[in-house]
Amino acid sequence: MSIWWSLHLRREAASVPLARRFLLGTMETAGVDPDISFDLSVALSEACANAVEHGGDRSGLGEYGDCGAERPPADSGQYRVTAYLDGEKCRIEVADSGPGFPARRALRPAAHTEHAEHIDRAQDIERAEHIERAQHPEPVGAQPAFAAYIPCVAESGRGLDLIEQLADHVQFGNRPGRGAVVSFDKVLKWREGALLMV
């Protein structure tokens, strides 16, 4: 037996605990170990909070034909949570219609790397961007570029770092013209007599 569900939620703060409770209820009913359920519910809350905060900043309107279920118009005010539980693992995906992650965010170091490596990488990127800005100054009034990889000691970006620590595998990506996608999975442990193990 397996369980699959998908929620289409408004980008409102109230949707975050709703998605979390839905996941926790599903996992409790299925018989997932409470520690695994807790880790995944916290990771889901962080991914949803990120979609609520950043998932609709794209400017402009969607193109003709963009209103299908798979491609919402720019800033549709919604995001999608999909979860799949089977006997081995739980996979969760949170997709929004915002601007997506900066290019370097998708190329972050693998999860569970040491804190010092994050800071070294961020400093290297910062130095390279500083040199690039000095050689090619931006015109007055230009929009600021996305920051390079944000180390986990910074206020911003902590939620994504937390997801990396709580899940076994994490991917941050962009769907061209459609927004950001955070997907993660974790190997499941089961209580005795769990439904999915029957």
JSON list of C-alpha atoms in Angstrom, two decimals:
[
{"chain": "A", "resi": 1, "resn": "MET", "atom": "CA", "xyz": [0.00, 0.00, 0.00]},
{"chain": "A", "resi": 2, "resn": "SER", "atom": "CA", "xyz": [1.12, 3.56, -0.63]},
{"chain": "A", "resi": 3, "resn": "ILE", "atom": "CA", "xyz": [-0.38, 6.99, 0.01]},
{"chain": "A", "resi": 4, "resn": "TRP", "atom": "CA", "xyz": [-0.16, 9.95, -2.37]},
{"chain": "A", "resi": 5, "resn": "TRP", "atom": "CA", "xyz": [-1.77, 13.37, -2.03]},
{"chain": "A", "resi": 6, "resn": "SER", "atom": "CA", "xyz": [-1.46, 16.88, -3.42]},
{"chain": "A", "resi": 7, "resn": "LEU", "atom": "CA", "xyz": [-2.66, 20.16, -1.92]},
{"chain": "A", "resi": 8, "resn": "HIS", "atom": "CA", "xyz": [-3.06, 23.44, -3.77]},
{"chain": "A", "resi": 9, "resn": "LEU", "atom": "CA", "xyz": [-2.76, 26.15, -1.14]},
{"chain": "A", "resi": 10, "resn": "ARG", "atom": "CA", "xyz": [-3.00, 29.92, -1.07]},
{"chain": "A", "resi": 11, "resn": "ARG", "atom": "CA", "xyz": [0.18, 31.81, -0.24]},
{"chain": "A", "resi": 12, "resn": "GLU", "atom": "CA", "xyz": [-1.08, 32.73, 3.20]},
{"chain": "A", "resi": 13, "resn": "ALA", "atom": "CA", "xyz": [0.56, 32.08, 6.56]},
{"chain": "A", "resi": 14, "resn": "ALA", "atom": "CA", "xyz": [-2.40, 29.93, 7.67]},
{"chain": "A", "resi": 15, "resn": "SER", "atom": "CA", "xyz": [-1.62, 27.40, 4.94]},
{"chain": "A", "resi": 16, "resn": "VAL", "atom": "CA", "xyz": [1.69, 26.39, 6.56]},
{"chain": "A", "resi": 17, "resn": "PRO", "atom": "CA", "xyz": [0.25, 24.73, 9.70]},
{"chain": "A", "resi": 18, "resn": "LEU", "atom": "CA", "xyz": [-2.56, 23.28, 7.56]},
{"chain": "A", "resi": 19, "resn": "ALA", "atom": "CA", "xyz": [-0.07, 21.45, 5.33]},
{"chain": "A", "resi": 20, "resn": "ARG", "atom": "CA", "xyz": [1.95, 20.35, 8.35]},
{"chain": "A", "resi": 21, "resn": "ARG", "atom": "CA", "xyz": [-1.12, 18.94, 10.16]},
{"chain": "A", "resi": 22, "resn": "PHE", "atom": "CA", "xyz": [-2.25, 17.17, 7.00]},
{"chain": "A", "resi": 23, "resn": "LEU", "atom": "CA", "xyz": [1.16, 15.47, 6.69]},
{"chain": "A", "resi": 24, "resn": "LEU", "atom": "CA", "xyz": [1.30, 14.58, 10.41]},
{"chain": "A", "resi": 25, "resn": "GLY", "atom": "CA", "xyz": [-2.22, 13.12, 10.28]},
{"chain": "A", "resi": 26, "resn": "THR", "atom": "CA", "xyz": [-1.37, 11.02, 7.24]},
{"chain": "A", "resi": 27, "resn": "MET", "atom": "CA", "xyz": [1.83, 9.73, 8.82]},
{"chain": "A", "resi": 28, "resn": "GLU", "atom": "CA", "xyz": [0.18, 8.94, 12.16]},
{"chain": "A", "resi": 29, "resn": "THR", "atom": "CA", "xyz": [-2.63, 7.05, 10.42]},
{"chain": "A", "resi": 30, "resn": "ALA", "atom": "CA", "xyz": [-0.12, 5.13, 8.29]},
{"chain": "A", "resi": 31, "resn": "GLY", "atom": "CA", "xyz": [1.99, 4.24, 11.35]},
{"chain": "A", "resi": 32, "resn": "VAL", "atom": "CA", "xyz": [5.17, 6.21, 10.69]},
{"chain": "A", "resi": 33, "resn": "ASP", "atom": "CA", "xyz": [7.61, 6.56, 13.61]},
{"chain": "A", "resi": 34, "resn": "PRO", "atom": "CA", "xyz": [6.87, 9.87, 15.43]},
{"chain": "A", "resi": 35, "resn": "ASP", "atom": "CA", "xyz": [10.49, 11.10, 15.20]},
{"chain": "A", "resi": 36, "resn": "ILE", "atom": "CA", "xyz": [10.51, 10.69, 11.40]},
{"chain": "A", "resi": 37, "resn": "SER", "atom": "CA", "xyz": [7.08, 12.35, 11.20]},
{"chain": "A", "resi": 38, "resn": "PHE", "atom": "CA", "xyz": [8.30, 15.30, 13.22]},
{"chain": "A", "resi": 39, "resn": "ASP", "atom": "CA", "xyz": [11.44, 15.79, 11.08]},
{"chain": "A", "resi": 40, "resn": "LEU", "atom": "CA", "xyz": [9.44, 15.71, 7.85]},
{"chain": "A", "resi": 41, "resn": "SER", "atom": "CA", "xyz": [6.73, 18.00, 9.22]},
{"chain": "A", "resi": 42, "resn": "VAL", "atom": "CA", "xyz": [9.32, 20.62, 10.24]},
{"chain": "A", "resi": 43, "resn": "ALA", "atom": "CA", "xyz": [11.00, 20.37, 6.82]},
{"chain": "A", "resi": 44, "resn": "LEU", "atom": "CA", "xyz": [7.61, 20.74, 5.13]},
{"chain": "A", "resi": 45, "resn": "SER", "atom": "CA", "xyz": [6.78, 23.78, 7.28]},
{"chain": "A", "resi": 46, "resn": "GLU", "atom": "CA", "xyz": [10.04, 25.44, 6.23]},
{"chain": "A", "resi": 47, "resn": "ALA", "atom": "CA", "xyz": [9.44, 24.71, 2.54]},
{"chain": "A", "resi": 48, "resn": "CYS", "atom": "CA", "xyz": [5.86, 26.01, 2.75]},
{"chain": "A", "resi": 49, "resn": "ALA", "atom": "CA", "xyz": [6.94, 29.15, 4.63]},
{"chain": "A", "resi": 50, "resn": "ASN", "atom": "CA", "xyz": [9.49, 29.79, 1.89]},
{"chain": "A", "resi": 51, "resn": "ALA", "atom": "CA", "xyz": [6.78, 29.41, -0.79]},
{"chain": "A", "resi": 52, "resn": "VAL", "atom": "CA", "xyz": [4.46, 31.77, 1.11]},
{"chain": "A", "resi": 53, "resn": "GLU", "atom": "CA", "xyz": [7.15, 34.40, 1.54]},
{"chain": "A", "resi": 54, "resn": "HIS", "atom": "CA", "xyz": [8.92, 34.18, -1.84]},
{"chain": "A", "resi": 55, "resn": "GLY", "atom": "CA", "xyz": [6.58, 32.22, -4.10]},
{"chain": "A", "resi": 56, "resn": "GLY", "atom": "CA", "xyz": [4.77, 35.01, -5.89]},
{"chain": "A", "resi": 57, "resn": "ASP", "atom": "CA", "xyz": [7.21, 37.79, -6.59]},
{"chain": "A", "resi": 58, "resn": "ARG", "atom": "CA", "xyz": [7.30, 37.29, -10.34]},
{"chain": "A", "resi": 59, "resn": "SER", "atom": "CA", "xyz": [6.25, 40.41, -12.15]},
{"chain": "A", "resi": 60, "resn": "GLY", "atom": "CA", "xyz": [4.07, 40.59, -15.20]},
{"chain": "A", "resi": 61, "resn": "LEU", "atom": "CA", "xyz": [1.21, 38.38, -16.28]},
{"chain": "A", "resi": 62, "resn": "GLY", "atom": "CA", "xyz": [1.30, 34.82, -17.46]},
{"chain": "A", "resi": 63, "resn": "GLU", "atom": "CA", "xyz": [1.30, 34.25, -21.18]},
{"chain": "A", "resi": 64, "resn": "TYR", "atom": "CA", "xyz": [-1.78, 33.09, -23.05]},
{"chain": "A", "resi": 65, "resn": "GLY", "atom": "CA", "xyz": [-2.47, 29.47, -22.15]},
{"chain": "A", "resi": 66, "resn": "ASP", "atom": "CA", "xyz": [-0.57, 29.63, -18.85]},
{"chain": "A", "resi": 67, "resn": "CYS", "atom": "CA", "xyz": [-3.64, 29.00, -16.73]},
{"chain": "A", "resi": 68, "resn": "GLY", "atom": "CA", "xyz": [-3.47, 25.18, -16.91]},
{"chain": "A", "resi": 69, "resn": "ALA", "atom": "CA", "xyz": [-3.09, 23.09, -13.76]},
{"chain": "A", "resi": 70, "resn": "GLU", "atom": "CA", "xyz": [0.60, 22.53, -14.40]},
{"chain": "A", "resi": 71, "resn": "ARG", "atom": "CA", "xyz": [1.48, 26.14, -15.21]},
{"chain": "A", "resi": 72, "resn": "PRO", "atom": "CA", "xyz": [-0.18, 28.81, -13.11]},
{"chain": "A", "resi": 73, "resn": "PRO", "atom": "CA", "xyz": [0.03, 32.42, -14.25]},
{"chain": "A", "resi": 74, "resn": "ALA", "atom": "CA", "xyz": [2.64, 34.70, -12.74]},
{"chain": "A", "resi": 75, "resn": "ASP", "atom": "CA", "xyz": [1.97, 35.26, -9.04]},
{"chain": "A", "resi": 76, "resn": "SER", "atom": "CA", "xyz": [-1.07, 33.00, -8.97]},
{"chain": "A", "resi": 77, "resn": "GLY", "atom": "CA", "xyz": [-1.23, 33.39, -5.20]},
{"chain": "A", "resi": 78, "resn": "GLN", "atom": "CA", "xyz": [-0.96, 29.63, -4.80]},
{"chain": "A", "resi": 79, "resn": "TYR", "atom": "CA", "xyz": [1.59, 26.93, -4.26]},
{"chain": "A", "resi": 80, "resn": "ARG", "atom": "CA", "xyz": [1.41, 23.14, -4.38]},
{"chain": "A", "resi": 81, "resn": "VAL", "atom": "CA", "xyz": [2.46, 20.49, -1.86]},
{"chain": "A", "resi": 82, "resn": "THR", "atom": "CA", "xyz": [2.70, 16.87, -2.99]},
{"chain": "A", "resi": 83, "resn": "ALA", "atom": "CA", "xyz": [3.57, 13.94, -0.74]},
{"chain": "A", "resi": 84, "resn": "TYR", "atom": "CA", "xyz": [4.13, 10.27, -1.51]},
{"chain": "A", "resi": 85, "resn": "LEU", "atom": "CA", "xyz": [4.55, 7.62, 1.21]},
{"chain": "A", "resi": 86, "resn": "ASP", "atom": "CA", "xyz": [5.35, 4.02, 0.49]},
{"chain": "A", "resi": 87, "resn": "GLY", "atom": "CA", "xyz": [6.96, 1.22, 2.47]},
{"chain": "A", "resi": 88, "resn": "GLU", "atom": "CA", "xyz": [10.46, 2.68, 2.18]},
{"chain": "A", "resi": 89, "resn": "LYS", "atom": "CA", "xyz": [10.37, 6.46, 2.12]},
{"chain": "A", "resi": 90, "resn": "CYS", "atom": "CA", "xyz": [8.36, 9.65, 2.03]},
{"chain": "A", "resi": 91, "resn": "ARG", "atom": "CA", "xyz": [8.97, 12.13, -0.79]},
{"chain": "A", "resi": 92, "resn": "ILE", "atom": "CA", "xyz": [7.62, 15.68, -0.54]},
{"chain": "A", "resi": 93, "resn": "GLU", "atom": "CA", "xyz": [7.62, 18.44, -3.15]},
{"chain": "A", "resi": 94, "resn": "VAL", "atom": "CA", "xyz": [6.67, 22.08, -2.65]},
{"chain": "A", "resi": 95, "resn": "ALA", "atom": "CA", "xyz": [6.32, 24.11, -5.87]},
{"chain": "A", "resi": 96, "resn": "ASP", "atom": "CA", "xyz": [5.45, 27.79, -6.21]},
{"chain": "A", "resi": 97, "resn": "SER", "atom": "CA", "xyz": [4.95, 30.31, -9.01]},
{"chain": "A", "resi": 98, "resn": "GLY", "atom": "CA", "xyz": [7.57, 32.82, -7.87]},
{"chain": "A", "resi": 99, "resn": "PRO", "atom": "CA", "xyz": [10.86, 33.91, -9.41]},
{"chain": "A", "resi": 100, "resn": "GLY", "atom": "CA", "xyz": [12.67, 30.74, -8.38]},
{"chain": "A", "resi": 101, "resn": "PHE", "atom": "CA", "xyz": [15.99, 30.32, -6.67]},
{"chain": "A", "resi": 102, "resn": "PRO", "atom": "CA", "xyz": [19.04, 32.29, -7.73]},
{"chain": "A", "resi": 103, "resn": "ALA", "atom": "CA", "xyz": [21.15, 30.19, -10.09]},
{"chain": "A", "resi": 104, "resn": "ARG", "atom": "CA", "xyz": [23.79, 29.47, -7.45]},
{"chain": "A", "resi": 105, "resn": "ARG", "atom": "CA", "xyz": [21.23, 28.34, -4.87]},
{"chain": "A", "resi": 106, "resn": "ALA", "atom": "CA", "xyz": [20.49, 25.22, -6.92]},
{"chain": "A", "resi": 107, "resn": "LEU", "atom": "CA", "xyz": [24.22, 24.41, -7.01]},
{"chain": "A", "resi": 108, "resn": "ARG", "atom": "CA", "xyz": [24.73, 24.41, -3.26]},
{"chain": "A", "resi": 109, "resn": "PRO", "atom": "CA", "xyz": [26.98, 21.90, -1.54]},
{"chain": "A", "resi": 110, "resn": "ALA", "atom": "CA", "xyz": [25.41, 18.56, -0.64]},
{"chain": "A", "resi": 111, "resn": "ALA", "atom": "CA", "xyz": [23.48, 18.30, 2.59]},
{"chain": "A", "resi": 112, "resn": "HIS", "atom": "CA", "xyz": [25.26, 17.66, 5.88]},
{"chain": "A", "resi": 113, "resn": "THR", "atom": "CA", "xyz": [28.52, 19.39, 4.89]},
{"chain": "A", "resi": 114, "resn": "GLU", "atom": "CA", "xyz": [30.49, 21.17, 7.55]},
{"chain": "A", "resi": 115, "resn": "HIS", "atom": "CA", "xyz": [29.61, 24.74, 8.50]},
{"chain": "A", "resi": 116, "resn": "ALA", "atom": "CA", "xyz": [33.13, 25.96, 7.66]},
{"chain": "A", "resi": 117, "resn": "GLU", "atom": "CA", "xyz": [32.78, 24.71, 4.07]},
{"chain": "A", "resi": 118, "resn": "HIS", "atom": "CA", "xyz": [29.57, 26.76, 3.66]},
{"chain": "A", "resi": 119, "resn": "ILE", "atom": "CA", "xyz": [31.28, 29.91, 4.88]},
{"chain": "A", "resi": 120, "resn": "ASP", "atom": "CA", "xyz": [34.39, 29.32, 2.72]},
{"chain": "A", "resi": 121, "resn": "ARG", "atom": "CA", "xyz": [32.22, 28.80, -0.37]},
{"chain": "A", "resi": 122, "resn": "ALA", "atom": "CA", "xyz": [30.15, 31.90, 0.36]},
{"chain": "A", "resi": 123, "resn": "GLN", "atom": "CA", "xyz": [33.29, 33.99, 0.85]},
{"chain": "A", "resi": 124, "resn": "ASP", "atom": "CA", "xyz": [34.80, 32.71, -2.42]},
{"chain": "A", "resi": 125, "resn": "ILE", "atom": "CA", "xyz": [31.65, 33.59, -4.33]},
{"chain": "A", "resi": 126, "resn": "GLU", "atom": "CA", "xyz": [31.44, 36.98, -2.60]},
{"chain": "A", "resi": 127, "resn": "ARG", "atom": "CA", "xyz": [35.05, 37.77, -3.63]},
{"chain": "A", "resi": 128, "resn": "ALA", "atom": "CA", "xyz": [34.38, 36.75, -7.23]},
{"chain": "A", "resi": 129, "resn": "GLU", "atom": "CA", "xyz": [31.24, 38.90, -7.38]},
{"chain": "A", "resi": 130, "resn": "HIS", "atom": "CA", "xyz": [33.07, 41.84, -5.83]},
{"chain": "A", "resi": 131, "resn": "ILE", "atom": "CA", "xyz": [35.73, 41.63, -8.56]},
{"chain": "A", "resi": 132, "resn": "GLU", "atom": "CA", "xyz": [33.02, 41.34, -11.23]},
{"chain": "A", "resi": 133, "resn": "ARG", "atom": "CA", "xyz": [31.17, 44.40, -9.87]},
{"chain": "A", "resi": 134, "resn": "ALA", "atom": "CA", "xyz": [34.40, 46.41, -9.80]},
{"chain": "A", "resi": 135, "resn": "GLN", "atom": "CA", "xyz": [35.14, 45.54, -13.43]},
{"chain": "A", "resi": 136, "resn": "HIS", "atom": "CA", "xyz": [31.55, 46.04, -14.64]},
{"chain": "A", "resi": 137, "resn": "PRO", "atom": "CA", "xyz": [29.70, 48.54, -12.41]},
{"chain": "A", "resi": 138, "resn": "GLU", "atom": "CA", "xyz": [25.90, 48.49, -12.54]},
{"chain": "A", "resi": 139, "resn": "PRO", "atom": "CA", "xyz": [24.07, 51.52, -13.89]},
{"chain": "A", "resi": 140, "resn": "VAL", "atom": "CA", "xyz": [22.44, 53.82, -11.35]},
{"chain": "A", "resi": 141, "resn": "GLY", "atom": "CA", "xyz": [19.03, 52.51, -10.34]},
{"chain": "A", "resi": 142, "resn": "ALA", "atom": "CA", "xyz": [19.75, 48.91, -11.37]},
{"chain": "A", "resi": 143, "resn": "GLN", "atom": "CA", "xyz": [18.06, 46.15, -9.38]},
{"chain": "A", "resi": 144, "resn": "PRO", "atom": "CA", "xyz": [20.39, 44.32, -6.97]},
{"chain": "A", "resi": 145, "resn": "ALA", "atom": "CA", "xyz": [21.48, 40.86, -8.04]},
{"chain": "A", "resi": 146, "resn": "PHE", "atom": "CA", "xyz": [20.59, 37.82, -5.96]},
{"chain": "A", "resi": 147, "resn": "ALA", "atom": "CA", "xyz": [23.06, 37.14, -3.19]},
{"chain": "A", "resi": 148, "resn": "ALA", "atom": "CA", "xyz": [25.45, 34.24, -3.50]},
{"chain": "A", "resi": 149, "resn": "TYR", "atom": "CA", "xyz": [25.02, 31.18, -1.31]},
{"chain": "A", "resi": 150, "resn": "ILE", "atom": "CA", "xyz": [23.92, 32.40, 2.08]},
{"chain": "A", "resi": 151, "resn": "PRO", "atom": "CA", "xyz": [25.76, 30.70, 4.93]},
{"chain": "A", "resi": 152, "resn": "CYS", "atom": "CA", "xyz": [23.62, 29.06, 7.58]},
{"chain": "A", "resi": 153, "resn": "VAL", "atom": "CA", "xyz": [24.65, 31.72, 10.13]},
{"chain": "A", "resi": 154, "resn": "ALA", "atom": "CA", "xyz": [22.74, 34.35, 8.13]},
{"chain": "A", "resi": 155, "resn": "GLU", "atom": "CA", "xyz": [19.12, 35.07, 9.05]},
{"chain": "A", "resi": 156, "resn": "SER", "atom": "CA", "xyz": [17.88, 34.41, 5.51]},
{"chain": "A", "resi": 157, "resn": "GLY", "atom": "CA", "xyz": [18.26, 30.91, 4.13]},
{"chain": "A", "resi": 158, "resn": "ARG", "atom": "CA", "xyz": [18.12, 29.08, 7.45]},
{"chain": "A", "resi": 159, "resn": "GLY", "atom": "CA", "xyz": [14.91, 27.28, 6.54]},
{"chain": "A", "resi": 160, "resn": "LEU", "atom": "CA", "xyz": [16.49, 25.67, 3.48]},
{"chain": "A", "resi": 161, "resn": "ASP", "atom": "CA", "xyz": [19.51, 24.67, 5.56]},
{"chain": "A", "resi": 162, "resn": "LEU", "atom": "CA", "xyz": [17.17, 23.11, 8.11]},
{"chain": "A", "resi": 163, "resn": "ILE", "atom": "CA", "xyz": [15.44, 21.10, 5.38]},
{"chain": "A", "resi": 164, "resn": "GLU", "atom": "CA", "xyz": [18.84, 19.79, 4.31]},
{"chain": "A", "resi": 165, "resn": "GLN", "atom": "CA", "xyz": [19.60, 18.68, 7.87]},
{"chain": "A", "resi": 166, "resn": "LEU", "atom": "CA", "xyz": [16.24, 16.97, 8.45]},
{"chain": "A", "resi": 167, "resn": "ALA", "atom": "CA", "xyz": [15.85, 15.10, 5.15]},
{"chain": "A", "resi": 168, "resn": "ASP", "atom": "CA", "xyz": [18.00, 12.40, 3.57]},
{"chain": "A", "resi": 169, "resn": "HIS", "atom": "CA", "xyz": [18.01, 13.88, 0.05]},
{"chain": "A", "resi": 170, "resn": "VAL", "atom": "CA", "xyz": [17.11, 17.45, -0.95]},
{"chain": "A", "resi": 171, "resn": "GLN", "atom": "CA", "xyz": [16.86, 19.21, -4.29]},
{"chain": "A", "resi": 172, "resn": "PHE", "atom": "CA", "xyz": [16.31, 22.92, -4.88]},
{"chain": "A", "resi": 173, "resn": "GLY", "atom": "CA", "xyz": [15.39, 23.71, -8.44]},
{"chain": "A", "resi": 174, "resn": "ASN", "atom": "CA", "xyz": [13.54, 25.99, -10.81]},
{"chain": "A", "resi": 175, "resn": "ARG", "atom": "CA", "xyz": [10.90, 25.19, -13.37]},
{"chain": "A", "resi": 176, "resn": "PRO", "atom": "CA", "xyz": [11.55, 27.57, -16.27]},
{"chain": "A", "resi": 177, "resn": "GLY", "atom": "CA", "xyz": [8.90, 30.27, -16.18]},
{"chain": "A", "resi": 178, "resn": "ARG", "atom": "CA", "xyz": [7.02, 28.48, -13.42]},
{"chain": "A", "resi": 179, "resn": "GLY", "atom": "CA", "xyz": [8.77, 29.09, -10.09]},
{"chain": "A", "resi": 180, "resn": "ALA", "atom": "CA", "xyz": [10.82, 27.25, -7.50]},
{"chain": "A", "resi": 181, "resn": "VAL", "atom": "CA", "xyz": [10.62, 23.61, -6.43]},
{"chain": "A", "resi": 182, "resn": "VAL", "atom": "CA", "xyz": [11.90, 22.16, -3.17]},
{"chain": "A", "resi": 183, "resn": "SER", "atom": "CA", "xyz": [11.79, 18.38, -3.05]},
{"chain": "A", "resi": 184, "resn": "PHE", "atom": "CA", "xyz": [13.08, 16.16, -0.29]},
{"chain": "A", "resi": 185, "resn": "ASP", "atom": "CA", "xyz": [12.74, 12.63, 0.97]},
{"chain": "A", "resi": 186, "resn": "LYS", "atom": "CA", "xyz": [13.49, 10.58, 4.03]},
{"chain": "A", "resi": 187, "resn": "VAL", "atom": "CA", "xyz": [13.67, 6.86, 4.70]},
{"chain": "A", "resi": 188, "resn": "LEU", "atom": "CA", "xyz": [10.75, 5.86, 6.89]},
{"chain": "A", "resi": 189, "resn": "LYS", "atom": "CA", "xyz": [10.67, 3.89, 10.12]},
{"chain": "A", "resi": 190, "resn": "TRP", "atom": "CA", "xyz": [7.42, 2.27, 11.18]},
{"chain": "A", "resi": 191, "resn": "ARG", "atom": "CA", "xyz": [5.57, 1.55, 14.39]},
{"chain": "A", "resi": 192, "resn": "GLU", "atom": "CA", "xyz": [4.59, -2.05, 15.00]},
{"chain": "A", "resi": 193, "resn": "GLY", "atom": "CA", "xyz": [1.44, -2.97, 13.04]},
{"chain": "A", "resi": 194, "resn": "ALA", "atom": "CA", "xyz": [1.69, 0.07, 10.74]},
{"chain": "A", "resi": 195, "resn": "LEU", "atom": "CA", "xyz": [-0.87, 0.20, 7.91]},
{"chain": "A", "resi": 196, "resn": "LEU", "atom": "CA", "xyz": [1.63, 0.56, 5.07]},
{"chain": "A", "resi": 197, "resn": "MET", "atom": "CA", "xyz": [3.66, -2.38, 6.33]},
{"chain": "A", "resi": 198, "resn": "VAL", "atom": "CA", "xyz": [0.66, -4.76, 6.37]}
]
